[in-house]
């Protein structure tokens, strides 16, 4: 009996540590997605606004500058996609830990309801959540707007 309680306590401690560690990693990767998109978008705007005299650029140089912006946005998007996949893997770990702790089971802790909504038990292993989507949208929008302004500016 005492050994069973010690084993249960050990399992509970492990799941709490796993949950805390995985949640910290998820926050880190979400933050990285936002920071990468803001940094690259700011760089694109900064270079095009303050770093280049647009009136002195030929069309060929404008196109080359736009190509550099597209490459920078593409590289940042690649990093965000990698981070998004990792976030989904981490979310899957959290769901498994929470299933182990019976947080989705009705009546396990509260009468006639579960701690978590049942929808939280489902996760898309290849999907992308809101933060990476918005991070990539920021990159695409910034690149498109700045490129348009560069081409249209005489």
Tab-separated table of N, CA and C in Angstrom:
chain	number	residue	atom	x	y	z
A	1	UNK	N	0.825	-1.191	0.000
A	1	UNK	CA	0.000	0.000	0.000
A	1	UNK	C	0.871	1.257	0.000
A	2	UNK	N	1.873	1.296	0.871
A	2	UNK	CA	2.772	2.447	0.944
A	2	UNK	C	3.555	2.584	-0.360
A	3	UNK	N	3.986	1.443	-0.904
A	3	UNK	CA	4.722	1.472	-2.163
A	3	UNK	C	3.826	1.972	-3.300
A	4	UNK	N	2.554	1.588	-3.296
A	4	UNK	CA	1.610	2.067	-4.309
A	4	UNK	C	1.435	3.576	-4.215
A	5	UNK	N	1.348	4.100	-2.985
A	5	UNK	CA	1.215	5.543	-2.798
A	5	UNK	C	2.475	6.280	-3.247
A	6	UNK	N	3.638	5.700	-2.957
A	6	UNK	CA	4.892	6.314	-3.392
A	6	UNK	C	4.997	6.309	-4.909
A	7	UNK	N	4.575	5.217	-5.527
A	7	UNK	CA	4.607	5.134	-6.987
A	7	UNK	C	3.630	6.130	-7.607
A	8	UNK	N	2.456	6.263	-7.015
A	8	UNK	CA	1.467	7.227	-7.497
A	8	UNK	C	1.993	8.653	-7.349
A	9	UNK	N	2.615	8.940	-6.228
A	9	UNK	CA	3.199	10.270	-5.995
A	9	UNK	C	4.301	10.551	-7.018
A	10	UNK	N	5.125	9.552	-7.303
A	10	UNK	CA	6.193	9.718	-8.286
A	10	UNK	C	5.614	9.996	-9.668
A	11	UNK	N	4.583	9.247	-10.054
A	11	UNK	CA	3.941	9.474	-11.362
A	11	UNK	C	3.333	10.876	-11.429
A	12	UNK	N	2.719	11.290	-10.347
A	12	UNK	CA	2.117	12.623	-10.329
A	12	UNK	C	3.200	13.699	-10.451
A	13	UNK	N	4.295	13.527	-9.735
A	13	UNK	CA	5.392	14.492	-9.828
A	13	UNK	C	5.970	14.544	-11.240
A	14	UNK	N	6.124	13.391	-11.861
A	14	UNK	CA	6.662	13.340	-13.225
A	14	UNK	C	5.723	14.048	-14.192
A	15	UNK	N	4.426	13.763	-14.109
A	15	UNK	CA	3.488	14.406	-15.041
A	15	UNK	C	3.437	15.915	-14.821
A	16	UNK	N	3.522	16.369	-13.570
A	16	UNK	CA	3.550	17.808	-13.309
A	16	UNK	C	4.803	18.454	-13.889
A	17	UNK	N	5.934	17.784	-13.733
A	17	UNK	CA	7.182	18.310	-14.293
A	17	UNK	C	7.152	18.318	-15.818
A	18	UNK	N	6.621	17.256	-16.407
A	18	UNK	CA	6.523	17.195	-17.869
A	18	UNK	C	5.613	18.299	-18.368
A	19	UNK	N	4.464	18.455	-17.733
A	19	UNK	CA	3.513	19.495	-18.156
A	19	UNK	C	4.160	20.878	-18.078
A	20	UNK	N	4.836	21.180	-16.981
A	20	UNK	CA	5.468	22.495	-16.818
A	20	UNK	C	6.562	22.720	-17.860
A	21	UNK	N	7.386	21.709	-18.076
A	21	UNK	CA	8.480	21.837	-19.036
A	21	UNK	C	7.951	22.013	-20.452
A	22	UNK	N	6.990	21.202	-20.840
A	22	UNK	CA	6.426	21.282	-22.192
A	22	UNK	C	5.719	22.617	-22.394
A	23	UNK	N	4.985	23.081	-21.407
A	23	UNK	CA	4.299	24.380	-21.523
A	23	UNK	C	5.317	25.510	-21.688
A	24	UNK	N	6.425	25.445	-20.968
A	24	UNK	CA	7.482	26.451	-21.128
A	24	UNK	C	8.061	26.423	-22.538
A	25	UNK	N	8.312	25.227	-23.061
A	25	UNK	CA	8.829	25.110	-24.428
A	25	UNK	C	7.827	25.667	-25.442
A	26	UNK	N	6.543	25.393	-25.250
A	26	UNK	CA	5.533	25.912	-26.178
A	26	UNK	C	5.529	27.436	-26.162
A	27	UNK	N	5.602	28.028	-24.997
A	27	UNK	CA	5.631	29.492	-24.904
A	27	UNK	C	6.884	30.040	-25.593
A	28	UNK	N	8.014	29.377	-25.408
A	28	UNK	CA	9.255	29.815	-26.052
A	28	UNK	C	9.115	29.814	-27.567
A	29	UNK	N	8.575	28.741	-28.141
A	29	UNK	CA	8.457	28.638	-29.594
A	29	UNK	C	7.405	29.589	-30.140
A	30	UNK	N	6.318	29.822	-29.390
A	30	UNK	CA	5.344	30.833	-29.804
A	30	UNK	C	6.009	32.213	-29.845
A	31	UNK	N	6.753	32.511	-28.802
A	31	UNK	CA	7.443	33.801	-28.730
A	31	UNK	C	8.446	33.940	-29.871
A	32	UNK	N	9.161	32.869	-30.166
A	32	UNK	CA	10.129	32.903	-31.259
A	32	UNK	C	9.439	33.187	-32.593
A	33	UNK	N	8.290	32.585	-32.840
A	33	UNK	CA	7.539	32.850	-34.078
A	33	UNK	C	7.223	34.333	-34.205
A	34	UNK	N	6.715	34.911	-33.137
A	34	UNK	CA	6.380	36.334	-33.169
A	34	UNK	C	7.614	37.207	-33.349
A	35	UNK	N	8.669	36.895	-32.616
A	35	UNK	CA	9.872	37.712	-32.696
A	35	UNK	C	10.518	37.653	-34.071
A	36	UNK	N	10.547	36.480	-34.665
A	36	UNK	CA	11.135	36.345	-36.006
A	36	UNK	C	10.337	37.159	-37.008
A	37	UNK	N	9.022	37.054	-36.965
A	37	UNK	CA	8.209	37.788	-37.939
A	37	UNK	C	8.323	39.297	-37.732
A	38	UNK	N	8.343	39.743	-36.488
A	38	UNK	CA	8.472	41.176	-36.214
A	38	UNK	C	9.857	41.675	-36.622
A	39	UNK	N	10.893	40.921	-36.310
A	39	UNK	CA	12.255	41.325	-36.655
A	39	UNK	C	12.443	41.433	-38.169
A	40	UNK	N	12.029	40.417	-38.894
A	40	UNK	CA	12.200	40.428	-40.350
A	40	UNK	C	11.315	41.497	-40.984
A	41	UNK	N	10.073	41.605	-40.539
A	41	UNK	CA	9.177	42.632	-41.085
A	41	UNK	C	9.717	44.038	-40.804
A	42	UNK	N	10.217	44.256	-39.603
A	42	UNK	CA	10.803	45.554	-39.270
A	42	UNK	C	12.039	45.837	-40.115
A	43	UNK	N	12.833	44.813	-40.337
A	43	UNK	CA	14.014	44.975	-41.191
A	43	UNK	C	13.635	45.342	-42.615
A	44	UNK	N	12.610	44.689	-43.143
A	44	UNK	CA	12.152	44.990	-44.503
A	44	UNK	C	11.668	46.440	-44.588
A	45	UNK	N	10.862	46.840	-43.618
A	45	UNK	CA	10.346	48.214	-43.615
A	45	UNK	C	11.491	49.203	-43.407
A	46	UNK	N	12.391	48.895	-42.476
A	46	UNK	CA	13.506	49.792	-42.196
A	46	UNK	C	14.429	49.988	-43.390
A	47	UNK	N	14.786	48.899	-44.039
A	47	UNK	CA	15.672	49.000	-45.193
A	47	UNK	C	15.000	49.767	-46.320
A	48	UNK	N	13.746	49.448	-46.583
A	48	UNK	CA	13.060	50.102	-47.703
A	48	UNK	C	12.724	51.559	-47.408
A	49	UNK	N	12.526	51.899	-46.140
A	49	UNK	CA	12.131	53.266	-45.786
A	49	UNK	C	13.333	54.172	-45.563
A	50	UNK	N	14.298	53.690	-44.781
A	50	UNK	CA	15.395	54.556	-44.383
A	50	UNK	C	16.728	54.200	-45.040
A	51	UNK	N	16.870	52.971	-45.462
A	51	UNK	CA	18.166	52.524	-45.958
A	51	UNK	C	18.389	52.711	-47.438
A	52	UNK	N	17.338	53.059	-48.168
A	52	UNK	CA	17.457	53.126	-49.614
A	52	UNK	C	16.808	54.414	-50.112
A	53	UNK	N	17.513	55.118	-50.968
A	53	UNK	CA	16.910	56.271	-51.638
A	53	UNK	C	16.192	55.739	-52.867
A	54	UNK	N	14.871	55.571	-52.736
A	54	UNK	CA	14.099	54.906	-53.797
A	54	UNK	C	14.126	55.658	-55.121
A	55	UNK	N	14.314	56.968	-55.062
A	55	UNK	CA	14.333	57.727	-56.307
A	55	UNK	C	15.597	57.448	-57.116
A	56	UNK	N	16.631	56.946	-56.463
A	56	UNK	CA	17.891	56.674	-57.146
A	56	UNK	C	18.002	55.228	-57.630
A	57	UNK	N	17.016	54.397	-57.307
A	57	UNK	CA	17.082	52.991	-57.686
A	57	UNK	C	16.486	52.769	-59.074
A	58	UNK	N	17.213	52.018	-59.868
A	58	UNK	CA	16.652	51.607	-61.162
A	58	UNK	C	15.648	50.489	-60.910
A	59	UNK	N	14.860	50.166	-61.913
A	59	UNK	CA	13.880	49.089	-61.782
A	59	UNK	C	14.569	47.762	-61.462
A	60	UNK	N	15.715	47.522	-62.072
A	60	UNK	CA	16.458	46.274	-61.816
A	60	UNK	C	16.890	46.186	-60.357
A	61	UNK	N	17.369	47.299	-59.791
A	61	UNK	CA	17.786	47.297	-58.381
A	61	UNK	C	16.583	47.148	-57.452
A	62	UNK	N	15.460	47.751	-57.828
A	62	UNK	CA	14.248	47.588	-57.019
A	62	UNK	C	13.820	46.122	-57.007
A	63	UNK	N	13.874	45.491	-58.154
A	63	UNK	CA	13.494	44.069	-58.237
A	63	UNK	C	14.464	43.218	-57.429
A	64	UNK	N	15.759	43.553	-57.473
A	64	UNK	CA	16.745	42.799	-56.688
A	64	UNK	C	16.475	42.985	-55.188
A	65	UNK	N	16.136	44.205	-54.785
A	65	UNK	CA	15.832	44.464	-53.380
A	65	UNK	C	14.578	43.683	-52.957
A	66	UNK	N	13.580	43.666	-53.806
A	66	UNK	CA	12.363	42.894	-53.524
A	66	UNK	C	12.697	41.406	-53.406
A	67	UNK	N	13.582	40.913	-54.271
A	67	UNK	CA	13.994	39.500	-54.192
A	67	UNK	C	14.653	39.201	-52.848
A	68	UNK	N	15.471	40.136	-52.365
A	68	UNK	CA	16.106	39.959	-51.045
A	68	UNK	C	15.031	39.922	-49.958
A	69	UNK	N	14.030	40.787	-50.059
A	69	UNK	CA	12.943	40.791	-49.079
A	69	UNK	C	12.185	39.466	-49.100
A	70	UNK	N	11.938	38.960	-50.299
A	70	UNK	CA	11.214	37.691	-50.437
A	70	UNK	C	12.024	36.545	-49.844
A	71	UNK	N	13.325	36.548	-50.076
A	71	UNK	CA	14.191	35.501	-49.506
A	71	UNK	C	14.182	35.588	-47.980
A	72	UNK	N	14.284	36.797	-47.440
A	72	UNK	CA	14.267	36.978	-45.979
A	72	UNK	C	12.939	36.507	-45.398
A	73	UNK	N	11.840	36.889	-46.033
A	73	UNK	CA	10.519	36.465	-45.558
A	73	UNK	C	10.356	34.952	-45.703
A	74	UNK	N	10.890	34.381	-46.784
A	74	UNK	CA	10.820	32.930	-46.977
A	74	UNK	C	11.603	32.177	-45.915
A	75	UNK	N	12.795	32.671	-45.598
A	75	UNK	CA	13.608	32.020	-44.562
A	75	UNK	C	12.915	32.105	-43.198
A	76	UNK	N	12.346	33.263	-42.897
A	76	UNK	CA	11.626	33.420	-41.629
A	76	UNK	C	10.386	32.512	-41.598
A	77	UNK	N	9.700	32.413	-42.714
A	77	UNK	CA	8.526	31.533	-42.782
A	77	UNK	C	8.918	30.076	-42.593
A	78	UNK	N	10.034	29.678	-43.148
A	78	UNK	CA	10.529	28.306	-42.972
A	78	UNK	C	10.771	28.031	-41.490
A	79	UNK	N	11.405	28.984	-40.799
A	79	UNK	CA	11.665	28.813	-39.369
A	79	UNK	C	10.347	28.742	-38.587
A	80	UNK	N	9.380	29.559	-38.964
A	80	UNK	CA	8.088	29.547	-38.280
A	80	UNK	C	7.371	28.219	-38.510
A	81	UNK	N	7.460	27.687	-39.723
A	81	UNK	CA	6.846	26.377	-39.995
A	81	UNK	C	7.493	25.281	-39.162
A	82	UNK	N	8.824	25.314	-39.039
A	82	UNK	CA	9.515	24.326	-38.190
A	82	UNK	C	9.062	24.466	-36.740
A	83	UNK	N	8.965	25.694	-36.263
A	83	UNK	CA	8.526	25.929	-34.886
A	83	UNK	C	7.088	25.474	-34.698
A	84	UNK	N	6.245	25.709	-35.694
A	84	UNK	CA	4.838	25.294	-35.607
A	84	UNK	C	4.715	23.783	-35.479
A	85	UNK	N	5.521	23.048	-36.232
A	85	UNK	CA	5.489	21.576	-36.118
A	85	UNK	C	5.910	21.132	-34.718
A	86	UNK	N	6.927	21.786	-34.192
A	86	UNK	CA	7.379	21.452	-32.840
A	86	UNK	C	6.307	21.797	-31.812
A	87	UNK	N	5.636	22.918	-31.986
A	87	UNK	CA	4.556	23.305	-31.078
A	87	UNK	C	3.458	22.248	-31.091
A	88	UNK	N	3.121	21.732	-32.260
A	88	UNK	CA	2.084	20.702	-32.351
A	88	UNK	C	2.541	19.408	-31.662
A	89	UNK	N	3.811	19.053	-31.806
A	89	UNK	CA	4.320	17.866	-31.107
A	89	UNK	C	4.239	18.068	-29.595
A	90	UNK	N	4.603	19.255	-29.139
A	90	UNK	CA	4.535	19.555	-27.712
A	90	UNK	C	3.091	19.536	-27.226
A	91	UNK	N	2.182	20.050	-28.042
A	91	UNK	CA	0.760	20.012	-27.674
A	91	UNK	C	0.293	18.564	-27.530
A	92	UNK	N	0.760	17.689	-28.401
A	92	UNK	CA	0.409	16.276	-28.299
A	92	UNK	C	0.899	15.653	-27.002
A	93	UNK	N	2.092	16.044	-26.574
A	93	UNK	CA	2.618	15.550	-25.295
A	93	UNK	C	1.724	16.022	-24.150
A	94	UNK	N	1.335	17.286	-24.189
A	94	UNK	CA	0.456	17.806	-23.137
A	94	UNK	C	-0.870	17.059	-23.087
A	95	UNK	N	-1.433	16.773	-24.239
A	95	UNK	CA	-2.710	16.042	-24.270
A	95	UNK	C	-2.541	14.657	-23.657
A	96	UNK	N	-1.441	13.979	-23.994
A	96	UNK	CA	-1.221	12.641	-23.416
A	96	UNK	C	-1.060	12.711	-21.898
A	97	UNK	N	-0.338	13.707	-21.412
A	97	UNK	CA	-0.171	13.855	-19.963
A	97	UNK	C	-1.511	14.151	-19.305
A	98	UNK	N	-2.289	15.022	-19.928
A	98	UNK	CA	-3.587	15.369	-19.348
A	98	UNK	C	-4.570	14.208	-19.397
A	99	UNK	N	-4.466	13.367	-20.427
A	99	UNK	CA	-5.292	12.156	-20.455
A	99	UNK	C	-4.869	11.221	-19.336
A	100	UNK	N	-3.573	11.102	-19.126
A	100	UNK	CA	-3.059	10.262	-18.033
A	100	UNK	C	-3.601	10.746	-16.692
A	101	UNK	N	-3.677	12.053	-16.521
A	101	UNK	CA	-4.171	12.632	-15.269
A	101	UNK	C	-5.693	12.708	-15.204
A	102	UNK	N	-6.360	12.178	-16.262
A	102	UNK	CA	-7.821	12.068	-16.316
A	102	UNK	C	-8.513	13.433	-16.302
A	103	UNK	N	-7.872	14.448	-16.849
A	103	UNK	CA	-8.447	15.785	-16.844
A	103	UNK	C	-9.575	15.950	-17.857
A	104	UNK	N	-9.716	14.989	-18.779
A	104	UNK	CA	-10.798	15.042	-19.766
A	104	UNK	C	-11.989	14.172	-19.366
A	105	UNK	N	-11.822	13.363	-18.328
A	105	UNK	CA	-12.873	12.434	-17.915
A	105	UNK	C	-13.936	13.141	-17.086
A	106	UNK	N	-15.170	12.928	-17.492
A	106	UNK	CA	-16.306	13.473	-16.739
A	106	UNK	C	-16.394	12.727	-15.410
A	107	UNK	N	-16.479	13.467	-14.335
A	107	UNK	CA	-16.625	12.877	-13.013
A	107	UNK	C	-15.323	12.492	-12.333
A	108	UNK	N	-14.192	12.629	-13.005
A	108	UNK	CA	-12.920	12.249	-12.375
A	108	UNK	C	-12.572	13.187	-11.223
A	109	UNK	N	-12.864	14.472	-11.386
A	109	UNK	CA	-12.566	15.453	-10.343
A	109	UNK	C	-13.799	16.246	-9.926
A	110	UNK	N	-14.679	16.521	-10.890
A	110	UNK	CA	-15.892	17.294	-10.620
A	110	UNK	C	-17.101	16.448	-10.984
A	111	UNK	N	-18.144	16.578	-10.208
A	111	UNK	CA	-19.358	15.808	-10.494
A	111	UNK	C	-19.952	16.245	-11.828
A	112	UNK	N	-20.186	15.289	-12.696
A	112	UNK	CA	-20.869	15.482	-13.980
A	112	UNK	C	-20.164	16.421	-14.961
A	113	UNK	N	-18.889	16.687	-14.773
A	113	UNK	CA	-18.134	17.476	-15.756
A	113	UNK	C	-16.656	17.154	-15.652
A	114	UNK	N	-15.919	17.552	-16.681
A	114	UNK	CA	-14.477	17.331	-16.676
A	114	UNK	C	-13.767	18.652	-16.394
A	115	UNK	N	-12.509	18.558	-16.013
A	115	UNK	CA	-11.716	19.766	-15.784
A	115	UNK	C	-11.539	20.525	-17.101
A	116	UNK	N	-11.167	19.785	-18.157
A	116	UNK	CA	-10.937	20.386	-19.471
A	116	UNK	C	-12.108	20.071	-20.391
A	117	UNK	N	-12.406	20.958	-21.333
A	117	UNK	CA	-13.404	20.611	-22.348
A	117	UNK	C	-12.885	19.469	-23.224
A	118	UNK	N	-13.801	18.640	-23.704
A	118	UNK	CA	-13.381	17.483	-24.502
A	118	UNK	C	-12.675	17.898	-25.794
A	119	UNK	N	-12.989	19.075	-26.317
A	119	UNK	CA	-12.350	19.544	-27.554
A	119	UNK	C	-10.840	19.707	-27.380
A	120	UNK	N	-10.385	19.950	-26.175
A	120	UNK	CA	-8.956	20.121	-25.936
A	120	UNK	C	-8.189	18.812	-26.100
A	121	UNK	N	-8.881	17.703	-26.039
A	121	UNK	CA	-8.220	16.402	-26.179
A	121	UNK	C	-7.843	16.115	-27.620
A	122	UNK	N	-8.418	16.862	-28.548
A	122	UNK	CA	-8.121	16.662	-29.967
A	122	UNK	C	-7.088	17.700	-30.390
A	123	UNK	N	-6.108	17.266	-31.121
A	123	UNK	CA	-5.136	18.210	-31.658
A	123	UNK	C	-4.727	17.725	-33.031
A	124	UNK	N	-4.413	18.661	-33.874
A	124	UNK	CA	-4.019	18.354	-35.241
A	124	UNK	C	-2.495	18.317	-35.288
A	125	UNK	N	-1.955	17.146	-35.515
A	125	UNK	CA	-0.501	16.985	-35.475
A	125	UNK	C	0.204	17.727	-36.606
A	126	UNK	N	-0.499	18.055	-37.671
A	126	UNK	CA	0.143	18.780	-38.772
A	126	UNK	C	-0.418	20.192	-38.919
A	127	UNK	N	-1.414	20.525	-38.133
A	127	UNK	CA	-2.018	21.841	-38.236
A	127	UNK	C	-1.147	22.921	-37.629
A	128	UNK	N	-1.618	24.135	-37.734
A	128	UNK	CA	-0.864	25.259	-37.209
A	128	UNK	C	-1.800	26.099	-36.361
A	129	UNK	N	-1.341	26.541	-35.217
A	129	UNK	CA	-2.207	27.359	-34.390
A	129	UNK	C	-2.115	28.827	-34.801
A	130	UNK	N	-2.793	29.673	-34.078
A	130	UNK	CA	-2.987	31.069	-34.487
A	130	UNK	C	-1.686	31.863	-34.532
A	131	UNK	N	-0.824	31.697	-33.562
A	131	UNK	CA	0.372	32.544	-33.490
A	131	UNK	C	1.292	32.341	-34.691
A	132	UNK	N	1.646	31.114	-35.069
A	132	UNK	CA	2.448	30.979	-36.287
A	132	UNK	C	1.726	31.477	-37.539
A	133	UNK	N	0.413	31.268	-37.621
A	133	UNK	CA	-0.342	31.764	-38.782
A	133	UNK	C	-0.250	33.284	-38.886
A	134	UNK	N	-0.471	33.967	-37.777
A	134	UNK	CA	-0.402	35.424	-37.790
A	134	UNK	C	1.024	35.903	-38.032
A	135	UNK	N	1.998	35.175	-37.531
A	135	UNK	CA	3.394	35.549	-37.766
A	135	UNK	C	3.718	35.490	-39.255
A	136	UNK	N	3.276	34.434	-39.909
A	136	UNK	CA	3.520	34.317	-41.344
A	136	UNK	C	2.697	35.342	-42.125
A	137	UNK	N	1.490	35.606	-41.688
A	137	UNK	CA	0.662	36.609	-42.353
A	137	UNK	C	1.317	37.989	-42.282
A	138	UNK	N	1.927	38.303	-41.149
A	138	UNK	CA	2.645	39.571	-41.006
A	138	UNK	C	3.793	39.656	-42.007
A	139	UNK	N	4.538	38.576	-42.138
A	139	UNK	CA	5.647	38.549	-43.100
A	139	UNK	C	5.167	38.746	-44.533
A	140	UNK	N	4.125	38.024	-44.905
A	140	UNK	CA	3.595	38.113	-46.271
A	140	UNK	C	3.056	39.514	-46.538
A	141	UNK	N	2.286	40.038	-45.594
A	141	UNK	CA	1.697	41.367	-45.781
A	141	UNK	C	2.775	42.443	-45.881
A	142	UNK	N	3.747	42.393	-44.997
A	142	UNK	CA	4.823	43.392	-45.026
A	142	UNK	C	5.589	43.323	-46.336
A	143	UNK	N	5.951	42.116	-46.756
A	143	UNK	CA	6.702	41.948	-47.997
A	143	UNK	C	5.885	42.444	-49.187
A	144	UNK	N	4.612	42.116	-49.227
A	144	UNK	CA	3.760	42.525	-50.347
A	144	UNK	C	3.585	44.038	-50.396
A	145	UNK	N	3.305	44.649	-49.263
A	145	UNK	CA	3.080	46.095	-49.235
A	145	UNK	C	4.366	46.847	-49.587
A	146	UNK	N	5.464	46.474	-48.959
A	146	UNK	CA	6.720	47.178	-49.225
A	146	UNK	C	7.154	46.972	-50.665
A	147	UNK	N	6.989	45.789	-51.200
A	147	UNK	CA	7.350	45.525	-52.590
A	147	UNK	C	6.494	46.357	-53.539
A	148	UNK	N	5.208	46.433	-53.250
A	148	UNK	CA	4.316	47.243	-54.080
A	148	UNK	C	4.711	48.712	-54.057
A	149	UNK	N	5.004	49.219	-52.880
A	149	UNK	CA	5.418	50.618	-52.761
A	149	UNK	C	6.726	50.855	-53.515
A	150	UNK	N	7.665	49.925	-53.413
A	150	UNK	CA	8.936	50.076	-54.127
A	150	UNK	C	8.730	50.121	-55.648
A	151	UNK	N	7.898	49.262	-56.142
A	151	UNK	CA	7.660	49.196	-57.601
A	151	UNK	C	6.893	50.440	-58.062
A	152	UNK	N	5.887	50.852	-57.288
A	152	UNK	CA	5.048	51.964	-57.701
A	152	UNK	C	5.708	53.336	-57.485
A	153	UNK	N	6.657	53.417	-56.541
A	153	UNK	CA	7.311	54.690	-56.251
A	153	UNK	C	8.234	55.090	-57.392
A	154	UNK	N	8.076	56.285	-57.846
A	154	UNK	CA	8.940	56.727	-58.957
A	154	UNK	C	10.064	57.592	-58.469
